[in-house]
Coordinates of C-alpha atoms and ligand atoms in Angstrom, one line a residue:
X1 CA 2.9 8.6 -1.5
X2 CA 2.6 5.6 0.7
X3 CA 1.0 2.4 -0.3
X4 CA -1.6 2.8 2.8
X5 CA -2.4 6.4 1.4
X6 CA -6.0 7.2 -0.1
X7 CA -6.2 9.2 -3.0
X8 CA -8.1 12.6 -2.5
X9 CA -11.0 10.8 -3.5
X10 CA -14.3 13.4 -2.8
X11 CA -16.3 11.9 0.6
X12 CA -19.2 13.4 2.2
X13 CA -19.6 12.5 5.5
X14 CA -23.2 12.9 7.3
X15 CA -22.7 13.7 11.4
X16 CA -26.2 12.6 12.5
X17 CA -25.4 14.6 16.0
X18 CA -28.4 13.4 18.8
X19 CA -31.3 12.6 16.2
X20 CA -32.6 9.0 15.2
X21 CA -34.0 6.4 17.1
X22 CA -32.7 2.8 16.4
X23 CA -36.0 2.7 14.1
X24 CA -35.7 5.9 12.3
X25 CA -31.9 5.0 11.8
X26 CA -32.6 1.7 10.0
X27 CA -35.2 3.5 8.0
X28 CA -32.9 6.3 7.0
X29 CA -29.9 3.9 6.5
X30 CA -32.3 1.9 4.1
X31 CA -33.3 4.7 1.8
X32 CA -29.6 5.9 1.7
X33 CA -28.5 2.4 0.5
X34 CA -31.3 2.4 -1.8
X35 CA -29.7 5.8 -4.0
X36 CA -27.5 5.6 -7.0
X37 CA -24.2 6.8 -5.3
X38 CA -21.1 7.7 -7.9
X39 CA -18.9 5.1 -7.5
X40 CA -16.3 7.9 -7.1
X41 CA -17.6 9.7 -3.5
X42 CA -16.8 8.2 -0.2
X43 CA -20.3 8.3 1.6
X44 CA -19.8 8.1 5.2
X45 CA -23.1 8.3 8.2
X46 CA -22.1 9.1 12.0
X47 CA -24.9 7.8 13.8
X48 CA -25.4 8.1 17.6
X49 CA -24.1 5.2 19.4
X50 CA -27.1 3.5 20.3
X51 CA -27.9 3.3 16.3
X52 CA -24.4 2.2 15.2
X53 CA -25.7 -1.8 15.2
X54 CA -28.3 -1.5 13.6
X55 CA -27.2 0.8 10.9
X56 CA -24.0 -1.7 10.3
X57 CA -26.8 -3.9 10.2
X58 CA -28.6 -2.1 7.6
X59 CA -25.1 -0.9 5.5
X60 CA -23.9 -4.7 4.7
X61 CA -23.2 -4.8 1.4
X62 CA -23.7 -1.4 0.2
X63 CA -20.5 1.2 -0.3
X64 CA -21.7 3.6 2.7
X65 CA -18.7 3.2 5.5
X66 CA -20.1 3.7 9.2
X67 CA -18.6 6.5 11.7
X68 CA -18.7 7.3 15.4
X69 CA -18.8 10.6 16.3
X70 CA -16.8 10.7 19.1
X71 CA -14.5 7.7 21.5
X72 CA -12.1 7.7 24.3
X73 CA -9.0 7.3 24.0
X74 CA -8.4 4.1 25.9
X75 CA -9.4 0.7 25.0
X76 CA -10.8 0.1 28.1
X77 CA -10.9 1.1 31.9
X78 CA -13.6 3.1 34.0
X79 CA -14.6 5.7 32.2
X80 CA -18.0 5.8 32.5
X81 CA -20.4 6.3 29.6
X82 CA -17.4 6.6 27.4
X83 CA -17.1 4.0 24.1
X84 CA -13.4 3.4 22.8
X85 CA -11.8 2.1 19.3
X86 CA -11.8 -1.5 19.8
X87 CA -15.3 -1.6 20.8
X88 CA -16.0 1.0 18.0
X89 CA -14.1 -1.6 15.6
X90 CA -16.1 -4.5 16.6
X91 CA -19.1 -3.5 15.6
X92 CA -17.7 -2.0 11.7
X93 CA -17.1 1.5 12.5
X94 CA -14.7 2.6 10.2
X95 CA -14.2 6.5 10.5
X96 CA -14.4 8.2 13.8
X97 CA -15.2 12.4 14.1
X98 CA -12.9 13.3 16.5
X99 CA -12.6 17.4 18.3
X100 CA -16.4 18.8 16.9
X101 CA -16.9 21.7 18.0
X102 CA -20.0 21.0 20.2
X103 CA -17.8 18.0 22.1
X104 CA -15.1 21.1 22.6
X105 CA -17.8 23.6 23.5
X106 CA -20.0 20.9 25.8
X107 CA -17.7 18.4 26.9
X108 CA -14.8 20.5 27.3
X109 CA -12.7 18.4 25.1
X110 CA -9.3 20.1 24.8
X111 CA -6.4 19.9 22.3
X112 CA -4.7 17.5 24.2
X113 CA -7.8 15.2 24.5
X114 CA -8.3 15.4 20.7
X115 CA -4.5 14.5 20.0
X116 CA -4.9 11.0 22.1
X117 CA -8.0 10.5 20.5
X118 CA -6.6 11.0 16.7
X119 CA -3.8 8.8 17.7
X120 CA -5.9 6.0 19.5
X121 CA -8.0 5.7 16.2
X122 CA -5.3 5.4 14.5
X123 CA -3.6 2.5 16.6
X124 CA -7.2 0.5 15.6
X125 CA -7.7 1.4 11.9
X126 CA -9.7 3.7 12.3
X127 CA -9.5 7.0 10.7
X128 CA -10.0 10.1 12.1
X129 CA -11.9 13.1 11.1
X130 CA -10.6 15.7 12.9
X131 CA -13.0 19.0 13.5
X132 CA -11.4 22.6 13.8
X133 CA -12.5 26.3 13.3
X134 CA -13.4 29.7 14.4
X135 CA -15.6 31.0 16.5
X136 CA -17.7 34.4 15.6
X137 CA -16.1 36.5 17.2
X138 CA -12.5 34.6 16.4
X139 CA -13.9 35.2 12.4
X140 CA -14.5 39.1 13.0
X141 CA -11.3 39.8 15.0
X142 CA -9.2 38.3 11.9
X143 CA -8.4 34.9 13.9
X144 CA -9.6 32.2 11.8
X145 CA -6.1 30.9 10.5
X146 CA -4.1 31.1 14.1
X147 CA -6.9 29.3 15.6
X148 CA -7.2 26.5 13.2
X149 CA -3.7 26.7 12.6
X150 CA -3.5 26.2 16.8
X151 CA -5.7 23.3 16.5
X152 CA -4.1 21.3 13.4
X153 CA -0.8 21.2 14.9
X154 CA -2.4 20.2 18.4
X155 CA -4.7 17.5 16.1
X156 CA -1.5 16.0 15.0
X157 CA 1.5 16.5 17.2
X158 CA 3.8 12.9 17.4
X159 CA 1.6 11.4 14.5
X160 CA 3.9 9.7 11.6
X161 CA 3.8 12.0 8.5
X162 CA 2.5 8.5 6.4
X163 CA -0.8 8.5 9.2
X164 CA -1.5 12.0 8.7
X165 CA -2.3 11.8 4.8
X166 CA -4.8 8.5 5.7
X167 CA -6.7 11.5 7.9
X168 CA -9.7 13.6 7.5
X169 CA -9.8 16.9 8.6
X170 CA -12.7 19.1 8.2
X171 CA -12.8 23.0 8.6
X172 CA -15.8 23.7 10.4
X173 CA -16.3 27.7 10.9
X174 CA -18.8 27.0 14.2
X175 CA -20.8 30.3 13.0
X176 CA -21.9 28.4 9.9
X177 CA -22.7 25.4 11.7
X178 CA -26.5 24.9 11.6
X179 CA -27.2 28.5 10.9
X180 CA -27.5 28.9 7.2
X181 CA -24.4 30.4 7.3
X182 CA -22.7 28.9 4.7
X183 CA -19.1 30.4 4.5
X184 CA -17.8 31.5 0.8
X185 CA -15.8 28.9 -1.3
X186 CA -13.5 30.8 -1.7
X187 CA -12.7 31.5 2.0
X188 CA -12.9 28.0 3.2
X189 CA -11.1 27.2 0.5
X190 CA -8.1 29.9 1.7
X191 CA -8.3 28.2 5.2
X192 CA -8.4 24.4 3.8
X193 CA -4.8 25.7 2.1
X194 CA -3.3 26.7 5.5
X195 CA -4.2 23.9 7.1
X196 CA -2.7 21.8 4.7
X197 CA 0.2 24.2 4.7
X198 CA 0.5 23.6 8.6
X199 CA 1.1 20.4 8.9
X200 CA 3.6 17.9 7.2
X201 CA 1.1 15.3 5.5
X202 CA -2.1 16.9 5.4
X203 CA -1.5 18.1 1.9
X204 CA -2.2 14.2 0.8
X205 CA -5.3 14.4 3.5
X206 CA -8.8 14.4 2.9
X207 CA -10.0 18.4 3.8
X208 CA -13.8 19.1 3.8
X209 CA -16.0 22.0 4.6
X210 CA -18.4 21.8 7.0
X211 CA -21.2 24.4 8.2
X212 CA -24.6 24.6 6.2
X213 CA -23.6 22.2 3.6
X214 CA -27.1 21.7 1.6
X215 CA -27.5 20.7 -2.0
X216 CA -27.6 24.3 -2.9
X217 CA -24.2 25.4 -2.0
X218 CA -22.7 22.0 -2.1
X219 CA -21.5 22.0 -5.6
X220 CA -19.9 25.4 -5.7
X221 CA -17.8 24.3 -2.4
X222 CA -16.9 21.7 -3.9
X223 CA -16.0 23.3 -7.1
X224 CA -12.8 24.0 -5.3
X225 CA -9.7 22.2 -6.1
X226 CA -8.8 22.8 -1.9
X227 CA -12.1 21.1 -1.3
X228 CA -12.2 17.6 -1.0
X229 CA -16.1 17.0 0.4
X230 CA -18.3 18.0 3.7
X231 CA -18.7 17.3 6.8
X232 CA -23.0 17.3 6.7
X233 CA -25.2 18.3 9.7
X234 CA -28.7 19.0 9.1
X235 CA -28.6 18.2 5.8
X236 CA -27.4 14.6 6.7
X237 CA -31.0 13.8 8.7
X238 CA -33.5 12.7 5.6
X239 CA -32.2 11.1 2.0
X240 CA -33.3 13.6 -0.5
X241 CA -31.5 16.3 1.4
X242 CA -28.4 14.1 1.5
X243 CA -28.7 12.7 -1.7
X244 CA -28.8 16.7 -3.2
X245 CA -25.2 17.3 -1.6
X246 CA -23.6 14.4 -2.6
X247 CA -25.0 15.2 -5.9
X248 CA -23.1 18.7 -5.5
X249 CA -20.0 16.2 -5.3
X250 CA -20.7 14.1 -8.7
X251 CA -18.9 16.9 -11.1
X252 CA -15.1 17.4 -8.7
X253 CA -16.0 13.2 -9.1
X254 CA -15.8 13.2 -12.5
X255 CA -12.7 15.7 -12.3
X256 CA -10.5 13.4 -10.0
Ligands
PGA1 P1 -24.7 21.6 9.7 O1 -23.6 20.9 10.8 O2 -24.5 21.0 8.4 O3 -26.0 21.4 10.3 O4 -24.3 23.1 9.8 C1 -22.3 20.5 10.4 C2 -21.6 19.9 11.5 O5 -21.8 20.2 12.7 O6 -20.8 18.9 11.3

């Protein structure tokens, strides 16, 4: 494996969506630097944009890495409202989530948009964390691994095999996100091995579950060896509820 390569090494990742005022962010950073975290998980907040300062601010010193959740693909130029890596770099964003499926379903984010925008983190050190999955009706028809499949190879097309495995992708079945719908381990674990399959590199990638990730499913997801953390929604907004799923992480911890 390349040098630049990390480990499988568990992260959980909270995507803070359109919640938390600058205030609220600080508070929430503060009481998430304030928890014991295993020195083994990757813990990883996506503020909004307007937050990102101020939680930086707040995350000096502790082990908890910052994330955007979304940028453009160019440095600059006028696009407007968009954000892009080197501005995102500045102020100590370090991850990036990049295709979710609400940016595909409301900002019409395509494939092609999400490839640029995997590559142009990667041109600034930042790493991506790449969102695919099914829809309902994609699950019931028997779809799930064509369109994730579809997606993948789209993610990642003309990226080097060594930038792959630095990449996080995270199989997000849309019907479990922020429905209680937590899909079985054992099926997002079947999915996490084709998409790993799909594409040369990802088997050294980072792969997590996303989709009603709480602190009572979180350790049996997680229980599986395909499984290398979440991608955390609601569960993400308050500290006891994230502390409770990276708690569900502390035993595959102990195992890698
Ligand atoms: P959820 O969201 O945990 O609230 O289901 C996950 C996500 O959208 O990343």
């Amino acid at each position: 494996m390349n040098a630049g390569v990390v480990a499988r090494r568990p992260l959980i990742a909270g995507n803070w969506k359109m919640h938390k005022t600058i205030a609220e962010a600080r508070t929430l950073a503060r009481e998430l630097c304030a928890l014991a975290l295993p020195p083994q998980i990757d813990v990883v907040v996506a503020p909004p944009f307007t937050a990102l300062a101020a939680v930086a601010d707040e995350l000096k010193g502790s082990r908890i890495a910052l994330a955007a959740q979304t940028m453009h693909d160019f440095a600059h130029g006028p696009y407007t409202g968009e954000v892009s890596a080197p501005m995102l770099v500045e102020i100590g964003v370090r991850y990036v989530i990049i295709g979710h499926s609400e940016r595909r379903a409301f900002c019409g984010e395509s494939d092609d948009a999400v490839n640029r925008k995997v590559r142009s983190a990667l041109a600034n050190g930042i790493v991506p964390i790449v969102a695919v999955g099914e829809t309902a009706s994609e699950h019931e028809l028997g779809e799930t691994h064509a369109k994730v499949t579809l997606q993948t190879r789209a993610a990642f097309a003309d990226v080097a095999t060594d930038d792959i495995a630095r990449c996080v992708v995270a199989y997000e079945p849309i019907w479990a996100i922020g429905t209680g719908l937590v899909d079985s381990p054992e099926n997002a674990s079947a999915v996490i091995a084709q998409i790993r399959a799909c594409v040369d590199g990802l088997a050294h990638a980072r792969i997590l579950y996303g989709g009603s990730m709480k602190g009572d499913n979180a350790s049996a997801l997680m229980a599986m060896p395909q499984i290398d953390g979440g991608l955390i929604g609601g569960a993400s907004l308050t500290a006891p509820a994230f502390a409770a799923v990276i708690d569900g992480a502390r035993a595959k911890a102990s195992a890698t």
